[in-house]
CSV table of C-alpha atoms and ligand atoms in Angstrom, one decimal:
chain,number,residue,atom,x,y,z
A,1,UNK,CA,49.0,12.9,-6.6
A,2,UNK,CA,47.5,10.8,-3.9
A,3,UNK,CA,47.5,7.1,-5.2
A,4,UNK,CA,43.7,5.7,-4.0
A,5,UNK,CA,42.6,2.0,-4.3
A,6,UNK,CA,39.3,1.0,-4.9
A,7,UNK,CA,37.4,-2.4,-3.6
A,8,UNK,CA,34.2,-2.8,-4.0
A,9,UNK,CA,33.9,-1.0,-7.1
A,10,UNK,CA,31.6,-3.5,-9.1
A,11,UNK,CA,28.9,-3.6,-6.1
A,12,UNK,CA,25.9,-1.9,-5.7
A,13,UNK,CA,27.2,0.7,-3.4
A,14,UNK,CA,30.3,1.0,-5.6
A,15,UNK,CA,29.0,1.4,-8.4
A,16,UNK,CA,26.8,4.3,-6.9
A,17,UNK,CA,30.4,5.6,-5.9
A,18,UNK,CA,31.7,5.1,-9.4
A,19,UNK,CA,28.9,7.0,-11.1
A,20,UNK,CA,29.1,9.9,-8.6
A,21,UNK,CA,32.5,10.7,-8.7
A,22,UNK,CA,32.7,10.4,-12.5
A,23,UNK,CA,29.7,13.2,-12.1
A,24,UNK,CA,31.9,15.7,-10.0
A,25,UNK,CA,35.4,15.0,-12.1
A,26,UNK,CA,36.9,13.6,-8.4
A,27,UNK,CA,38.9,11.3,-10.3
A,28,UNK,CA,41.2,14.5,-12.0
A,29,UNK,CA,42.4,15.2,-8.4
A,30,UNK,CA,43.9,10.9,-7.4
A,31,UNK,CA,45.5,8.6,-9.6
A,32,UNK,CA,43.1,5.5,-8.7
A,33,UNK,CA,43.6,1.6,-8.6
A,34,UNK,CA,40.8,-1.0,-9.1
A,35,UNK,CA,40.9,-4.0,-6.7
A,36,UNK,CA,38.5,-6.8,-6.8
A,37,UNK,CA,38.8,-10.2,-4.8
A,38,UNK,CA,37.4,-12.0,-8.3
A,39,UNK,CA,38.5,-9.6,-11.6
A,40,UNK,CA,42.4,-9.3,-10.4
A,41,UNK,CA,44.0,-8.9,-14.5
A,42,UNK,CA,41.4,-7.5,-15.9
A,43,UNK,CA,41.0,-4.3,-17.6
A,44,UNK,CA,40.2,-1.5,-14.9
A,45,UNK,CA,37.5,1.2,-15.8
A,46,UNK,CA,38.2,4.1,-17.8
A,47,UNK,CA,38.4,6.8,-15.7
A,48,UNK,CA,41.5,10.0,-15.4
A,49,UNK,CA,44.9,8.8,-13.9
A,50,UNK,CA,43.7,4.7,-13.4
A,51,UNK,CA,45.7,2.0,-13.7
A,52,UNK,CA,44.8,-0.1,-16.5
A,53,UNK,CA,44.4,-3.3,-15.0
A,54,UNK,CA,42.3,-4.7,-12.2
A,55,UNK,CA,44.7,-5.9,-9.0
A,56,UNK,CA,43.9,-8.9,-6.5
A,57,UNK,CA,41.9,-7.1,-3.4
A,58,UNK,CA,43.8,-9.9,-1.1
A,59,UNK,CA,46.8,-9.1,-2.2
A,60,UNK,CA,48.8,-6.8,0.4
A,61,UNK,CA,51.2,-6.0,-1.3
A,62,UNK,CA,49.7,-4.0,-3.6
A,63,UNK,CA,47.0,-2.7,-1.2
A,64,UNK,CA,50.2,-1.3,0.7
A,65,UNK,CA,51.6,0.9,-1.7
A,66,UNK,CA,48.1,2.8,-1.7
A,67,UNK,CA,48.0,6.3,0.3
A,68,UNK,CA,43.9,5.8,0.7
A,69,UNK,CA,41.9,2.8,0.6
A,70,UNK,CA,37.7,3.4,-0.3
A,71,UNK,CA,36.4,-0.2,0.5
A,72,UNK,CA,32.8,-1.0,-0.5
A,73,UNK,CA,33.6,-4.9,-0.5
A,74,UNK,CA,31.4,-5.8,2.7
A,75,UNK,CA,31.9,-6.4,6.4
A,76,UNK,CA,33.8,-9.7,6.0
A,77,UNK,CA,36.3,-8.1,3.7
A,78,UNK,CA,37.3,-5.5,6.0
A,79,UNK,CA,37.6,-8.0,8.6
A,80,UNK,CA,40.0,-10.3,7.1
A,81,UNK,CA,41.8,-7.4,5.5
A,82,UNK,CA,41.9,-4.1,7.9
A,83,UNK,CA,44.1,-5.7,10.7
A,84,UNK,CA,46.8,-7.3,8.5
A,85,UNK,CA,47.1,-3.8,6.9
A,86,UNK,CA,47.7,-2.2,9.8
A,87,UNK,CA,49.4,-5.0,11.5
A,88,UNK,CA,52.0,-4.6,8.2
A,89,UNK,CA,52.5,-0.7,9.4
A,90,UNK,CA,49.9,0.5,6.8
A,91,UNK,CA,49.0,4.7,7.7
A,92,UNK,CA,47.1,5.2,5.1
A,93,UNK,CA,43.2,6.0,5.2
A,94,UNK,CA,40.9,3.7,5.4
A,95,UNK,CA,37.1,4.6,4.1
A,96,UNK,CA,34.9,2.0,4.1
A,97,UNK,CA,31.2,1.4,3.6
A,98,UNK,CA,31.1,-1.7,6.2
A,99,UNK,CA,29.8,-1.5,9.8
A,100,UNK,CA,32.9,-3.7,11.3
A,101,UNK,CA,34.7,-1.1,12.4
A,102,UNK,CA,31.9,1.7,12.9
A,103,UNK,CA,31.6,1.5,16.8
A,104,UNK,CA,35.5,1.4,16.9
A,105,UNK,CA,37.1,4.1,19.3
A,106,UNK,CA,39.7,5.2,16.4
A,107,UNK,CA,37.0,5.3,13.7
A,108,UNK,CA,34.3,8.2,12.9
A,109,UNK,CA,31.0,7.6,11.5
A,110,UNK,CA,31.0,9.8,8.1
A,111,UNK,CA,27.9,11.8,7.2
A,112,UNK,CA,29.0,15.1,5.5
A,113,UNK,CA,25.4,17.2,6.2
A,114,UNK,CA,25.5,16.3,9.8
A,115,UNK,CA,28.9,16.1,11.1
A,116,UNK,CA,31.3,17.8,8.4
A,117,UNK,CA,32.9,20.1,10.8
A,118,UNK,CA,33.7,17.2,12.9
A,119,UNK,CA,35.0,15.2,10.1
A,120,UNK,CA,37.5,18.2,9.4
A,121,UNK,CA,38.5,18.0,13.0
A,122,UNK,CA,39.5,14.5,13.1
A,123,UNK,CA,41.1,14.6,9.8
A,124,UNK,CA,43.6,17.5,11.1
A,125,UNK,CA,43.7,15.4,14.0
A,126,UNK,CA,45.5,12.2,12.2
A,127,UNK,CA,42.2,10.1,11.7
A,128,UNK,CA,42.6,7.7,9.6
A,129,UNK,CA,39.7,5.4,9.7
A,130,UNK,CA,36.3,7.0,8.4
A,131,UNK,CA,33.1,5.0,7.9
A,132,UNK,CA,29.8,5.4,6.4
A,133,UNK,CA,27.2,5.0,8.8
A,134,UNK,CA,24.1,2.5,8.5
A,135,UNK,CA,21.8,3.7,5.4
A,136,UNK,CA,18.7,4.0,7.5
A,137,UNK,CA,20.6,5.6,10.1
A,138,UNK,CA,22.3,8.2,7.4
A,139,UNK,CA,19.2,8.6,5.7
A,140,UNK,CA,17.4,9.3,9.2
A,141,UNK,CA,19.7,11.6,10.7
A,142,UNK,CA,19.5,14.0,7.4
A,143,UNK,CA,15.6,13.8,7.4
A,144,UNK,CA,15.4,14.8,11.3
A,145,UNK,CA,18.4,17.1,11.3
A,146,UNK,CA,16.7,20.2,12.4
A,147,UNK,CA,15.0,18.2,15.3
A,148,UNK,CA,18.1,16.7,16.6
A,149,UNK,CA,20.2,20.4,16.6
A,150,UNK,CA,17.6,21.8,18.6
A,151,UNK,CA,17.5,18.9,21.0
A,152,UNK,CA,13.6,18.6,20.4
A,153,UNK,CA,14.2,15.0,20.3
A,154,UNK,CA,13.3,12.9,23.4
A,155,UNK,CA,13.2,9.4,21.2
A,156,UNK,CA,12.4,7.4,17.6
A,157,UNK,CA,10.8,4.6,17.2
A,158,UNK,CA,11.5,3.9,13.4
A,159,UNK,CA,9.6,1.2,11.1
A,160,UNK,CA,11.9,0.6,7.9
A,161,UNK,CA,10.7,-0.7,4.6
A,162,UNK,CA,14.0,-1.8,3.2
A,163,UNK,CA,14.6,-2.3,-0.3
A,164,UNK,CA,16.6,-5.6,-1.9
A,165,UNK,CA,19.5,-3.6,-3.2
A,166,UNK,CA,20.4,-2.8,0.8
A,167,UNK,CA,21.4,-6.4,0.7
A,168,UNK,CA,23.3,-6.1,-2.2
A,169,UNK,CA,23.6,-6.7,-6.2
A,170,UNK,CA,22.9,-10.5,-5.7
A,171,UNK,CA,19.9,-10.3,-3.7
A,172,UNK,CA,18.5,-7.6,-5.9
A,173,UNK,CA,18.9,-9.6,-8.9
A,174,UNK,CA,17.4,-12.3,-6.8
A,175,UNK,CA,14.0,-10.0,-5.8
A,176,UNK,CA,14.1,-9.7,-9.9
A,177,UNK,CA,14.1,-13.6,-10.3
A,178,UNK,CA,11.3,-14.2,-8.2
A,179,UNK,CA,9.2,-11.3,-9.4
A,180,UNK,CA,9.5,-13.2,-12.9
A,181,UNK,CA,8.7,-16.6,-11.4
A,182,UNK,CA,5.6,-15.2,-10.0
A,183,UNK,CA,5.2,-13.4,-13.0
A,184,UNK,CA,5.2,-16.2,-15.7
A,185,UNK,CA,3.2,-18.6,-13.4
A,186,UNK,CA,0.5,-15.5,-13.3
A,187,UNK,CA,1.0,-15.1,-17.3
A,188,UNK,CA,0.1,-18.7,-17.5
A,189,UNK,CA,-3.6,-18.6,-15.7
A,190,UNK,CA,-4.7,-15.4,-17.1
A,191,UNK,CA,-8.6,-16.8,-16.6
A,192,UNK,CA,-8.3,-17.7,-12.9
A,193,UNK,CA,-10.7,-15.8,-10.3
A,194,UNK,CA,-8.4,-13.6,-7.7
A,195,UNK,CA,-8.5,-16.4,-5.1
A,196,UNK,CA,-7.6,-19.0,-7.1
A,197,UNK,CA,-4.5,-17.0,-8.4
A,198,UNK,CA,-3.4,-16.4,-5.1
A,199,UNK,CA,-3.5,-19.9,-3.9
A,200,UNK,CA,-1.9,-20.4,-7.4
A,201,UNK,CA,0.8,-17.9,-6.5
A,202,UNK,CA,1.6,-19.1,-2.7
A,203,UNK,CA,2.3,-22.8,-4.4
A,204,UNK,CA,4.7,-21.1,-6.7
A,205,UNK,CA,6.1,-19.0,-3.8
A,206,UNK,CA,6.2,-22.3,-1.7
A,207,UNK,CA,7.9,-24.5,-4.3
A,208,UNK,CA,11.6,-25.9,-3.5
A,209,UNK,CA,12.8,-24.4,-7.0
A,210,UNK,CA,11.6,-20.9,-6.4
A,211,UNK,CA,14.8,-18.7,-6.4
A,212,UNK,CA,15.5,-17.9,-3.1
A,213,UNK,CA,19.6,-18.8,-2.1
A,214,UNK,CA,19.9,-14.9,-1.0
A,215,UNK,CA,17.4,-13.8,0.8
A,216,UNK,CA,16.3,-17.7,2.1
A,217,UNK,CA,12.8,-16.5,1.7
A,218,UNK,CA,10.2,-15.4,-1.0
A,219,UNK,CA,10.2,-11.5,-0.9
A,220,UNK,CA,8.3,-10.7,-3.9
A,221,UNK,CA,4.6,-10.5,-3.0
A,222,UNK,CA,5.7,-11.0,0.6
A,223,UNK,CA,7.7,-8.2,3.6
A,224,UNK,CA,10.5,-10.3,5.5
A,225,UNK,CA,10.7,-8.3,8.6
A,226,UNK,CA,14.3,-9.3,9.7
A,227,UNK,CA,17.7,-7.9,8.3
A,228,UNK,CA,20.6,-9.1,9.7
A,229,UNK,CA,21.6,-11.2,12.4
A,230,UNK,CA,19.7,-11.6,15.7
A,231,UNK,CA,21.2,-10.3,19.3
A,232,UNK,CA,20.4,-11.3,22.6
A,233,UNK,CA,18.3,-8.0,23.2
A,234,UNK,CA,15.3,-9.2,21.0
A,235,UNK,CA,16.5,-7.1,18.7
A,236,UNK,CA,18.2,-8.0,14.8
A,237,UNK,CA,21.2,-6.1,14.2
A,238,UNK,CA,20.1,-3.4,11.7
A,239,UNK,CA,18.2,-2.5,14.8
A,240,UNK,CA,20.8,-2.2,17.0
A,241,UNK,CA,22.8,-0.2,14.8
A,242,UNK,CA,19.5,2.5,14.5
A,243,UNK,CA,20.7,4.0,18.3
A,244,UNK,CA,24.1,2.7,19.0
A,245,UNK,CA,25.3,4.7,15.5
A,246,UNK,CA,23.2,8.1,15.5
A,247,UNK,CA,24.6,8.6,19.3
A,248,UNK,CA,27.9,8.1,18.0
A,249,UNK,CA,27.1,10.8,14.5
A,250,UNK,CA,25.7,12.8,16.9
A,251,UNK,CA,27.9,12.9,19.9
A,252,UNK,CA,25.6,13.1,22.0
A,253,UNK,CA,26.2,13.6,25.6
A,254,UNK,CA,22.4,11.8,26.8
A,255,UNK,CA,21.8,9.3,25.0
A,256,UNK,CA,18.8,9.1,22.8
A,257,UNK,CA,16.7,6.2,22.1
A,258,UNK,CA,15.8,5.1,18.8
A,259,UNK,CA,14.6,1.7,17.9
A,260,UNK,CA,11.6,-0.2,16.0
A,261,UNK,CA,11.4,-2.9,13.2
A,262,UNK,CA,13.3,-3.2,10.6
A,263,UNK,CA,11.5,-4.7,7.4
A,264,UNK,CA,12.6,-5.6,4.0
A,265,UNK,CA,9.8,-4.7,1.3
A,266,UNK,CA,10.1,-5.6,-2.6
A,267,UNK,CA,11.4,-2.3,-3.4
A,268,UNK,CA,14.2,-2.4,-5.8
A,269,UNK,CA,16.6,0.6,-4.5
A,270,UNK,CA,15.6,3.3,-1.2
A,271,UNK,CA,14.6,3.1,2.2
A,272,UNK,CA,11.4,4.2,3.4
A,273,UNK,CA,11.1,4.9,7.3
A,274,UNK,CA,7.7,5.2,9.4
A,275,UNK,CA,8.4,7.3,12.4
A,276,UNK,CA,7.4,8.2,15.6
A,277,UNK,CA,8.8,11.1,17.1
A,278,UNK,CA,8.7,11.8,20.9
A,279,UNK,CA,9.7,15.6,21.4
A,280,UNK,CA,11.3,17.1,24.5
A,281,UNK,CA,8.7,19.6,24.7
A,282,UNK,CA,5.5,20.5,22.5
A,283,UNK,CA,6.0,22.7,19.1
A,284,UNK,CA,3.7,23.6,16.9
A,285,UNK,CA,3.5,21.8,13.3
A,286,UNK,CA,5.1,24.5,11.8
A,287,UNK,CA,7.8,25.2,14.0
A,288,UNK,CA,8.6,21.5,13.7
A,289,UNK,CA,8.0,21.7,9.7
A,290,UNK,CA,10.2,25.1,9.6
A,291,UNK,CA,13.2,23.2,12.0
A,292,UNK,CA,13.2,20.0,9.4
A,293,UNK,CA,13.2,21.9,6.1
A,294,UNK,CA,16.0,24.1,6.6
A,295,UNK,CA,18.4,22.2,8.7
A,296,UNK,CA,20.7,20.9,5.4
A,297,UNK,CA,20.6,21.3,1.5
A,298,UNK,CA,19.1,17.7,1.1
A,299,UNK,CA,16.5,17.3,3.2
A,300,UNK,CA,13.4,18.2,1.3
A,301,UNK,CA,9.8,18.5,3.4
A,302,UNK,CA,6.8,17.6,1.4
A,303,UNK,CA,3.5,18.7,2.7
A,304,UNK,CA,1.5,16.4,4.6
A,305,UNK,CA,-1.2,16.0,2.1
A,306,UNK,CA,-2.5,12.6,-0.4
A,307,UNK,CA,-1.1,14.1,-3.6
A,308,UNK,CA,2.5,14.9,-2.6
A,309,UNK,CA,3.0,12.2,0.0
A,310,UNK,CA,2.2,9.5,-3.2
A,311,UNK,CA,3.9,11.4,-5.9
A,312,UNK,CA,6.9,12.6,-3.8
A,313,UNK,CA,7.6,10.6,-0.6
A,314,UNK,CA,8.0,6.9,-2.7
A,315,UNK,CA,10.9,4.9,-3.4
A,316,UNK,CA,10.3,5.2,-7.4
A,317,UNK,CA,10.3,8.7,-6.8
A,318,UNK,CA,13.1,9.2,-4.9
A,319,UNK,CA,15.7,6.4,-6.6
A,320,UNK,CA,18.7,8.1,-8.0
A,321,UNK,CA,17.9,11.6,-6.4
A,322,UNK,CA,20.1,13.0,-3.7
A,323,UNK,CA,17.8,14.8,-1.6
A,324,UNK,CA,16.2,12.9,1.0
A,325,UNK,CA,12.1,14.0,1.4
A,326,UNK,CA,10.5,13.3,4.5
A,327,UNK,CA,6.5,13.9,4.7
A,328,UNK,CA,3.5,13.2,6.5
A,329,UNK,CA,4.6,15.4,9.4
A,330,UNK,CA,1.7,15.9,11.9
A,331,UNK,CA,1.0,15.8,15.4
A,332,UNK,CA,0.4,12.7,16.5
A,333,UNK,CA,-3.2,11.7,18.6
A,334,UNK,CA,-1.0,10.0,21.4
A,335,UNK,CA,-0.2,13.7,22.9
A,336,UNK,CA,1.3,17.2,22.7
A,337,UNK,CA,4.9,16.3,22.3
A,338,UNK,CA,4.2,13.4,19.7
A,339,UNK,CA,4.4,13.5,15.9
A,340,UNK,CA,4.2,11.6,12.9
A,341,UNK,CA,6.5,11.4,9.8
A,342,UNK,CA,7.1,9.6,6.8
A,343,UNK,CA,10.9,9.7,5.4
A,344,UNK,CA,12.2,7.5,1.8
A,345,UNK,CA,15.7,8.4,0.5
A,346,UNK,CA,18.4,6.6,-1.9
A,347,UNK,CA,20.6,4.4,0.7
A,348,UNK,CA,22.9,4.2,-2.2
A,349,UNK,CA,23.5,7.8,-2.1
A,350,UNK,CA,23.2,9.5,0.9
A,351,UNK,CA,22.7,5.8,2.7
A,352,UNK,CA,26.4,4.7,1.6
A,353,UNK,CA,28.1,6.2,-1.4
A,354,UNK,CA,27.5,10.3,-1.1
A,355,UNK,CA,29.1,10.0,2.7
A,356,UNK,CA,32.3,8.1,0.9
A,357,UNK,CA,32.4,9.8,-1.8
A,358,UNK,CA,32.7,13.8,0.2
A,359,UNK,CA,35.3,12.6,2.7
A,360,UNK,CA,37.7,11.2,0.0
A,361,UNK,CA,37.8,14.4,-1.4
A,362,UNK,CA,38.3,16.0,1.9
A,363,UNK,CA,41.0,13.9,3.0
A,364,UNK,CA,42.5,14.4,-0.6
B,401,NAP,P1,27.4,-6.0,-3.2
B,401,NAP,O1,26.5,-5.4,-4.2
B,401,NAP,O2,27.1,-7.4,-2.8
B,401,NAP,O3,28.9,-6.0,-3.8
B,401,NAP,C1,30.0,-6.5,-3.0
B,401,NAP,C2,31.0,-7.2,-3.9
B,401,NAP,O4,30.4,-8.4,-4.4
B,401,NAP,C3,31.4,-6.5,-5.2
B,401,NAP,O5,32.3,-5.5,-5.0
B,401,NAP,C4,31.9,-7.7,-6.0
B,401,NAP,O6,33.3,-7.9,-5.6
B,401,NAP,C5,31.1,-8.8,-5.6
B,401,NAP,N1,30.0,-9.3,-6.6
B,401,NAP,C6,29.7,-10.6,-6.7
B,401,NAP,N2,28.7,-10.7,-7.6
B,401,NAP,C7,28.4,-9.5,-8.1
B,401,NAP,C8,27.5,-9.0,-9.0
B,401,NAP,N3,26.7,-9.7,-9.7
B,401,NAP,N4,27.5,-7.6,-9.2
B,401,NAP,C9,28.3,-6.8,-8.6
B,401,NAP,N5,29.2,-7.2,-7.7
B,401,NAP,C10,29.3,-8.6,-7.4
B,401,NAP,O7,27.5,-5.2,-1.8
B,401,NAP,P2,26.9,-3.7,-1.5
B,401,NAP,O8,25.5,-3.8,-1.3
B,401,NAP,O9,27.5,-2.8,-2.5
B,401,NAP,O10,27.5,-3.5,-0.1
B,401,NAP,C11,28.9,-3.2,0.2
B,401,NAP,C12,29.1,-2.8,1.6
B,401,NAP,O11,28.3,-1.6,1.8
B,401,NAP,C13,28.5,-3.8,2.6
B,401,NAP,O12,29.3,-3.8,3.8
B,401,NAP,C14,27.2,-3.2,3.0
B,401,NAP,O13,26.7,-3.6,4.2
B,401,NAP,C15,27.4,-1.7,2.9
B,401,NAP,N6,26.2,-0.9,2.6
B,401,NAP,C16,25.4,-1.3,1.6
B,401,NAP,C17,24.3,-0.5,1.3
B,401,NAP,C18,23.3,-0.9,0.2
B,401,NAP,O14,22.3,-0.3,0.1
B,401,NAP,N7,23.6,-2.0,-0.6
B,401,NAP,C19,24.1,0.6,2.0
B,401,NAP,C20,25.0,1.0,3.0
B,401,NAP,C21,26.1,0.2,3.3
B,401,NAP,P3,34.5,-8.4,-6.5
B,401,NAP,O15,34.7,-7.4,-7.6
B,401,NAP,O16,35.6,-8.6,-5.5
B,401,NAP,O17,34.0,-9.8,-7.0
């Protein structure tokens, strides 16, 4: 059997991984090692042909003796760690949740409803390197599937609500913090007029001890509409990635522009996306509507109407579910060849673990 080492395990996306493939038995066909860069000796989860005991994620020794590495550690991990692997002769394969090596000549972009034939081609090739691809990116691509296979796409402008648990357990838990602080300073005035309570509320928000060492800002009761770092372009770099990383899934011979604003919203776990969709030439709603809904198993069309957009097309309806809905598809009052659409789907799943997760078992 296939020895496989794990990093990133105790994350958020990890721990997504961990769940799913306990779901699908995946761990009957590997014997698996835990790595972690903080829990090296302890005891390793319980799961078919582990190792019992967690091993030191810097450590290369042991990371050399692995036949795959599934990294979900982060950007700066694989940056430290990839090179000095393969610098030490490592041939193994490397799958990874991280963006650092995404744009890389030798590394694919995963996404298993979009590009699994490719994947199977460059894993009879000799490819080693496979990486998930940007959540809202992943999640996009599976929602406009049918659009982009007929080329009906001309360009997407994309506005993203982000949840907190894209940036990770600790900011998460932070959004949690702050909802509390705001929470017990509200329990406190229960008498106070609206007004007052939010004046009340942006002095709480305001104040030095409010718990904000992740995200540097208050996001409960607020929208921070940056994520990541900023380039020269104007852009932030989860924006970047929107255009630069669906070309690449794609393979696209003309490029197609996508871009927008990318937002983080208080939402615990999913990613919603506003889009606008400028098509190569005018369809009909339901040609459009017919194209989406049966381009892949997940994608899941709900009608563009008040009842099923707000029971259906919400991040609390959508966390922990593997299909990926995209509503309020209509034509758009800008012209003929623009329409409207409104996608939400678990970046933990399809956004980062699901993509891992199918071309382990591929490669395997
Ligand atoms: P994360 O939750 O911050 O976890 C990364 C590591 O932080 C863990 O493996 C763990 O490593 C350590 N850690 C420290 N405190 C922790 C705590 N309280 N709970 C759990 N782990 C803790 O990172 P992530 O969001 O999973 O992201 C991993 C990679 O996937 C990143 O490159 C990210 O950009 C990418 N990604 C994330 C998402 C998403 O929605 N979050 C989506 C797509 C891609 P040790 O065991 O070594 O201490």
């Amino acid at each position: 059997m296939k020895k496989v080492g794990f990093i990133g395990w105790r994350g958020m996306v990890g721990s997504v991984l961990m769940e799913r493939m306990r779901e699908e038995n995946d761990f009957a066909h590997m014997e698996s090692y835990f790595f972690s860069t903080s829990q090296a000796g302890g005891d390793a989860p319980k799961v078919a042909n582990s190792y019992e005991k967690v091993l030191s994620a810097t450590d290369p020794k042991e990371l050399l003796k692995m036949d795959i590495l599934v990294s979900c550690q982060g950007g700066e991990y694989t940056t430290e760690i990839f090179p000095k692997l393969r610098a030490d002769g490592w041939k193994g394969h490397w799958i990874d949740a991280a963006s650092t090596l995404r744009m890389k000549d030798d590394a694919m972009i995963i996404l298993d409803p979009v590009n699994r034939d490719l994947i199977q081609k460059n894993i009879d090739k000799g490819g080693k390197n496979f990486i998930g691809g940007n959540c809202t990116v992943s999640l996009l691509l599976i929602a406009l599937h049918g659009l982009f296979k007929e080329n009906l796409v001309e360009w997407v402008s994309s506005m993203t609500y982000q949840a907190a648990s894209g940036a990770g357990a600790k900011n998460m838990i932070e959004l949690l913090d702050q909802m509390k602080t705001v929470g017990t300073s509200f329990a406190a005035n229960p008498s106070m007029g609206a007004l007052e309570l939010e004046k009340q509320m942006n002095v709480t928000m305001d104040s030095p001890s409010f718990p904000k060492q992740n995200f540097g800002h208050p996001l409960a009761l607020n929208v921070l509409p940056w994520i990541d770092s900023e380039l020269p372009s104007g852009q932030s770099k989860e924006e970047w990635k929107a255009q630069v990383e669906a070309n690449k899934i794609l393979q696209t011979t003309k490029n197609i522009p996508i871009d927008g604003t990318c937002v983080r919203v208080g939402a615990l776990r999913c990613h919603s996306q506003g889009l606008t969709i400028k098509l190569t030439k005018s369809a009909s709603l339901s040609t459009v509507e017919e194209l989406i809904s049966n381009a892949n198993k997940w994608v899941d069309l709900v009608p563009n109407n008040k009842a099923d957009s707000l029971k259906r097309l919400t991040p609390a309806a959508v966390t922990g579910k593997m299909h990926v809905p995209i509503g309020r598809v209509r034509p758009m009052t800008l012209g003929d060849t623009y329409f409207n659409a409104f996608t939400c789907g678990d970046q933990l799943l399809w956004g980062a673990a699901e993509p891992l997760r199918c071309v382990l078992r591929m490669v395997l």
